[in-house]
Coordinates of C-alpha atoms in Angstrom, one line a residue:
M12 CA 34.0 92.2 9.5
S13 CA 35.1 89.8 7.1
K14 CA 37.4 90.9 4.0
T15 CA 34.4 89.4 1.6
V16 CA 32.0 91.2 3.3
E17 CA 34.3 94.4 3.5
I18 CA 34.4 94.5 -0.6
K19 CA 31.0 94.0 -1.1
Q20 CA 30.1 97.0 1.0
Q21 CA 32.8 98.9 -0.8
K22 CA 31.4 97.6 -4.1
A23 CA 27.8 99.0 -3.1
D24 CA 29.2 102.3 -1.9
L25 CA 30.8 102.8 -5.3
I26 CA 27.2 101.9 -7.1
T27 CA 25.5 104.0 -4.7
E28 CA 28.0 107.0 -5.7
Q29 CA 27.0 106.2 -9.2
F30 CA 23.4 106.3 -9.0
K31 CA 24.0 109.5 -7.1
N32 CA 25.8 111.2 -9.8
S33 CA 24.6 109.8 -12.7
V34 CA 21.8 111.6 -14.9
S35 CA 20.9 108.9 -16.4
T36 CA 21.0 105.2 -16.0
I37 CA 19.8 102.3 -18.4
I38 CA 19.4 98.6 -17.0
V39 CA 19.7 96.3 -20.0
D40 CA 19.7 92.7 -20.3
Y41 CA 22.5 91.4 -22.4
R42 CA 21.6 87.7 -22.4
G43 CA 22.5 85.8 -25.9
L44 CA 25.2 88.7 -26.7
T45 CA 28.3 87.5 -28.0
V46 CA 31.6 88.6 -26.4
A47 CA 32.6 90.8 -29.6
Q48 CA 29.1 92.4 -29.2
V49 CA 29.5 93.3 -25.6
T50 CA 32.7 94.8 -26.7
E51 CA 31.3 96.6 -29.3
L52 CA 28.7 98.1 -27.1
R53 CA 31.1 99.1 -24.4
K54 CA 33.2 100.7 -26.8
Q55 CA 30.3 102.9 -27.9
L56 CA 29.4 104.1 -24.7
R57 CA 32.9 104.4 -23.2
E58 CA 33.4 106.7 -26.6
A59 CA 30.5 108.7 -25.3
G60 CA 32.0 109.1 -21.9
I61 CA 29.2 106.6 -20.4
E62 CA 30.3 103.7 -17.9
F63 CA 28.8 100.2 -18.6
R64 CA 29.3 97.8 -15.5
V65 CA 27.9 94.2 -15.2
Y66 CA 27.1 94.0 -10.9
K67 CA 25.1 91.5 -8.8
N68 CA 21.9 92.4 -8.2
T69 CA 22.0 92.2 -4.6
L70 CA 24.4 94.9 -4.6
V71 CA 22.5 97.1 -7.0
R72 CA 19.4 96.9 -4.7
R73 CA 21.2 97.7 -1.7
A74 CA 22.7 100.6 -3.6
A75 CA 19.8 101.8 -5.0
V76 CA 18.1 102.0 -1.6
A77 CA 20.9 104.1 -0.1
A78 CA 20.7 106.1 -3.3
G79 CA 17.2 106.6 -2.5
V80 CA 16.1 104.9 -5.8
E81 CA 12.6 103.6 -5.5
G82 CA 11.2 100.9 -8.0
I83 CA 13.8 99.8 -9.7
E84 CA 13.6 96.1 -7.8
E85 CA 11.3 94.6 -9.9
F86 CA 14.1 94.9 -13.0
L87 CA 16.9 93.5 -11.4
T88 CA 15.9 89.7 -12.4
G89 CA 18.5 87.4 -14.4
P90 CA 21.9 89.2 -15.7
N91 CA 22.0 92.8 -15.9
A92 CA 24.4 95.7 -17.0
I93 CA 23.8 99.1 -16.3
A94 CA 25.1 102.1 -18.5
F95 CA 25.8 105.2 -16.0
S96 CA 26.2 108.6 -17.8
N97 CA 27.0 111.6 -15.4
E98 CA 26.7 114.0 -18.1
E99 CA 24.6 113.4 -21.0
V100 CA 20.8 112.3 -20.4
V101 CA 20.1 111.3 -24.3
A102 CA 23.3 109.6 -24.9
P103 CA 23.0 106.2 -23.0
A104 CA 19.6 105.6 -24.1
K105 CA 20.6 106.9 -28.0
I106 CA 23.3 104.6 -28.2
I107 CA 21.7 101.7 -26.1
A108 CA 18.4 101.6 -28.2
E109 CA 20.4 102.1 -31.7
F110 CA 22.3 99.0 -30.6
A111 CA 19.1 97.0 -29.5
K112 CA 18.0 97.7 -33.1
E113 CA 20.6 95.9 -34.9
N114 CA 20.9 93.2 -32.0
D115 CA 17.7 92.1 -31.1
K116 CA 18.7 90.0 -27.8
L117 CA 19.9 93.1 -26.5
E118 CA 16.7 94.3 -23.8
I119 CA 16.2 97.4 -22.5
K120 CA 14.5 96.7 -19.0
A121 CA 14.4 100.2 -17.4
G122 CA 15.8 103.6 -16.8
I123 CA 16.5 106.0 -14.3
I124 CA 16.6 109.6 -15.8
E125 CA 17.4 112.1 -12.9
G126 CA 16.7 110.0 -10.0
K127 CA 13.2 108.7 -11.7
V128 CA 12.8 105.0 -12.7
T129 CA 11.4 105.2 -16.3
S130 CA 9.7 102.4 -18.5
V131 CA 11.2 101.0 -21.7
E132 CA 8.9 103.2 -23.7
E133 CA 10.0 106.4 -22.1
V134 CA 13.9 105.2 -22.2
K135 CA 12.8 104.6 -26.3
A136 CA 11.4 108.1 -26.2
I137 CA 14.5 109.7 -24.9
A138 CA 16.6 107.8 -27.4
S139 CA 14.8 109.5 -30.1
L140 CA 15.3 112.9 -28.8
P141 CA 18.3 114.9 -30.2
S142 CA 21.6 115.3 -28.8
K143 CA 22.7 118.5 -26.7
E144 CA 24.4 119.3 -29.8
G145 CA 21.7 119.0 -31.6
L146 CA 19.3 120.7 -29.7
I147 CA 21.7 123.7 -29.3
S148 CA 21.7 123.8 -33.1
M149 CA 18.0 123.9 -33.2
V150 CA 17.9 126.5 -30.5
L151 CA 20.4 128.7 -32.7
S152 CA 18.9 127.9 -36.1
V153 CA 15.7 129.4 -34.1
L154 CA 17.4 132.8 -32.5
Q155 CA 19.2 133.3 -36.0
A156 CA 16.2 133.2 -38.4
P157 CA 14.8 136.6 -37.2
M158 CA 18.0 138.5 -38.0
R159 CA 18.5 136.5 -41.3
N160 CA 14.9 137.5 -42.0
F161 CA 15.6 141.0 -41.0
A162 CA 18.7 141.5 -43.3
Y163 CA 16.8 139.9 -46.4
A164 CA 14.5 142.6 -45.7
V165 CA 16.7 145.5 -45.6
K166 CA 18.8 144.2 -48.6
A167 CA 15.3 144.2 -50.7
V168 CA 14.4 147.5 -49.4
G169 CA 18.0 148.8 -50.8
E170 CA 17.6 146.9 -53.9
Q171 CA 14.3 148.2 -54.2
K172 CA 15.1 152.1 -53.3
E173 CA 18.4 151.5 -55.7
T174 CA 16.0 150.6 -58.4
G175 CA 13.6 152.9 -58.0
T176 CA 16.1 155.7 -57.8
E177 CA 17.5 154.4 -61.4
A178 CA 14.1 154.2 -62.6
A179 CA 13.1 157.6 -61.1
A180 CA 16.0 159.3 -62.8
P181 CA 15.1 159.0 -66.6
A182 CA 11.6 159.8 -66.0
A183 CA 12.9 163.4 -64.1
E184 CA 14.9 164.3 -67.1
E185 CA 11.9 163.6 -69.2
A186 CA 9.8 165.5 -67.1
P187 CA 11.5 169.1 -67.7
A188 CA 11.4 168.7 -71.4
T189 CA 7.8 168.4 -71.5
E190 CA 7.2 171.3 -69.4
E191 CA 9.3 173.5 -71.8
T192 CA 7.9 172.2 -74.5
T193 CA 4.2 173.1 -73.5
E194 CA 5.4 176.6 -72.1
T195 CA 6.7 177.5 -75.6
E196 CA 3.7 175.7 -77.6
A197 CA 1.6 178.0 -75.0

């Protein structure tokens, strides 16, 4: 085997592993973006732990077949860049969708979410979801609400009894005096 073929096979194997390990993969067309814009996008993705690469479409097709990803071939035309995330499902879609709003030349072509090829609309829907931390915060808030409401109820009952006891004490002092008065009058 020639050295070039070996290098291409190694790259295809690398891309196959990326497909297999990735929980979220987004394919974009970056034509028309300046070098500065692509650099900024790469920086944002890198900070989130997402790998953003440009590969030859033929290598990506081979890797997709080897990884068992079907239905991606139609999106592999023209210059493409691929964002791979091994940890966060929402992050690549969110970062790329936000960047595409600011830079209309960036076009989302498709996504692969947990092994399933998704359309542009599905990628944008995923991008609108809160992040993992946001979801955890929402769940904790929901779990915390009954305890907080219970605490407020206990506090209110305590305050009511306290106020009721203080109001009942003057009435109790007056009550025996009226009974004595009625006994002496009788």
